[in-house]
């Protein structure tokens, strides 16, 4: 069964280029910002010239970071430079089409950037704080890159001036989609703006239709509510089989040294769920999930000890209501109806992680700056639901995740993760998922990387509403969606990645991959007599990085041949899909 998923733009980065291909359905509220020309007056032109002058002297007139910090230098003037989607100073991006795209694009406002800085004039100069701020800025969908450099030093006042340089991407992403997977069609369209009027707010409206349901999806997200550190996110889905409403208001730990956080959220979702065997739906039922949560967190901030990696420890206390109800399908009926749950419980969470990051390129993206976490971390949350607090049972709820990174040599790294998520009732683990993964990276050169990854997931007394699948979505690219289901799954992927400097119309970066996938399913539901439990495939792939769009998607065009499929499934699988990484 062929797998095809492709998204076609209605409007591109410019009127003539029309190549902002989009995928991944956004879950955020519609918006159609007014298109305003970028006004260039004498004052604005002078500021750009001043900024360029500051950049030109940055490497010669300023002491290095160590000397500035030893002197106790303080921050003076802060300049913001927002680079257009296409850099007019680059001869390859100065054509009429690129200029038109810049004209139509509303640049990120200086105030939007200033709101997110972790430093202010008069505060001590710290390279660590500058690097963390740049990392936070790069995490915003509407920015392709960000850097912060000292540009001038004033000995008389012991102050240093800084230049914050950010690079915009195209943020208005309309498009239509169509696809076919596992013999079923899917289609839709979306209108997504992730930097409304240059203020960093995201709005979107989507229409999707697939094998499970058709739905309208609306969403809105404001990462700096009223120019504060508070964030707001809202979403609403109107589907053929139900609906969803969700709201989150949060003051996060927005920096490593932030001392407190707070949040309140709630959601209500109704939909039709299905159970699958060998990729075929064998049962369906109505699922309703209601949840509400309130929490507060505190931290001692970034802690440093001589000859030790700096680390952060955070505690969060909350109270959660989690109710799940299942009803039989009134039309077709239901064979197996999952057991409902009503859990009301306080919970306590501990997060501990090392302050270790590395800036790299050509790992999971093509020719883009990537912030790679290479430290050790622990995230643990424990709650207890009791009948005396309104729950329908007594249960211990546990969620633990650990990860670490190991440097094997100059060019080789190993990353490890393990986690457990489930509940313990009457002396047994129920509805619990244990998972672990290993990833080995071998950097052969600046344009080539070998990746070997192993992921294992194991369920313990899974609820009737939980299923583990093995198929194309789980990394087995030569096989259909939901090809097998069971209680244990292992997937091994060996992939040789190649990166290039080539760009298509300055919109898409180009890369490629050769891969071998192997997967195993255990505890299979109604196994086929004589069928294998291990499946492998081999293939080649083309990768196109969407470098000018806030989507930041990677377009995958793969040819994969299944070595262990039987019957009609034993044929070359061609897929066009989008993912957020290589």
Coordinates of N, CA, C and O in Angstrom, one line a residue, residues 20 39 41 64 86 88 149 154 165 185 196 238 258 306 310 347 369 402 417 426 519 580:
X20 N 6.4 28.1 -0.7 CA 6.4 27.9 0.7 C 5.5 26.7 1.0 O 4.4 26.8 1.3
X39 N 8.3 50.7 6.0 CA 8.6 52.1 5.8 C 10.1 52.4 6.1 O 10.6 52.1 7.2
X41 N 12.6 55.4 6.6 CA 12.8 56.9 6.6 C 14.3 57.1 7.0 O 15.1 56.2 7.2
X64 N 37.9 40.5 25.0 CA 37.2 39.2 24.9 C 36.2 39.0 26.1 O 36.3 39.8 27.1
X86 N 14.8 37.6 3.2 CA 15.9 37.5 2.3 C 16.8 38.7 2.6 O 16.4 39.8 2.6
X88 N 19.0 41.5 1.8 CA 19.3 42.3 0.7 C 20.8 42.6 0.5 O 21.2 43.0 -0.6
X149 N 26.3 39.8 20.2 CA 27.8 40.1 20.2 C 28.0 41.4 20.9 O 27.2 42.4 20.7
X154 N 33.4 50.9 26.5 CA 33.7 52.3 26.9 C 34.5 52.2 28.2 O 33.8 52.0 29.3
X165 N 21.2 40.4 16.9 CA 20.9 40.2 15.5 C 20.0 39.0 15.3 O 20.3 37.9 15.7
X185 N -7.6 8.1 2.0 CA -7.2 9.4 1.5 C -7.3 10.4 2.7 O -8.0 10.2 3.7
X196 N 2.2 37.4 14.2 CA 1.1 38.3 13.8 C 1.6 39.7 14.0 O 1.9 40.2 15.1
X238 N -13.6 21.5 16.0 CA -15.0 21.1 15.7 C -14.9 20.0 14.7 O -14.6 20.2 13.5
X258 N 15.5 31.5 36.4 CA 14.2 31.9 36.9 C 13.8 31.1 38.2 O 14.1 29.9 38.3
X306 N 32.9 24.9 41.8 CA 34.2 24.8 41.1 C 34.4 23.3 40.5 O 34.1 22.4 41.2
X310 N 27.6 23.3 35.8 CA 26.4 24.0 36.5 C 25.1 23.2 36.2 O 25.0 22.5 35.3
X347 N 0.0 16.4 43.1 CA 1.3 15.8 42.5 C 2.5 16.7 42.8 O 2.3 17.9 43.0
X369 N 21.3 26.6 12.3 CA 21.9 26.5 13.6 C 21.0 25.6 14.5 O 19.8 25.8 14.5
X402 N 14.7 10.0 32.3 CA 16.2 10.3 32.5 C 16.8 10.3 31.1 O 16.5 9.5 30.2
X417 N 18.1 7.6 26.6 CA 16.9 8.1 27.3 C 16.2 6.9 27.8 O 16.1 5.8 27.1
X426 N -3.5 -1.6 43.4 CA -3.6 -2.9 44.1 C -2.4 -3.8 43.9 O -2.5 -5.0 43.6
X519 N 12.2 -3.6 12.5 CA 11.3 -3.5 13.6 C 10.8 -4.8 14.1 O 10.7 -5.8 13.3
X580 N 9.7 17.3 11.5 CA 10.4 18.4 12.0 C 11.9 18.2 12.0 O 12.6 19.1 12.6

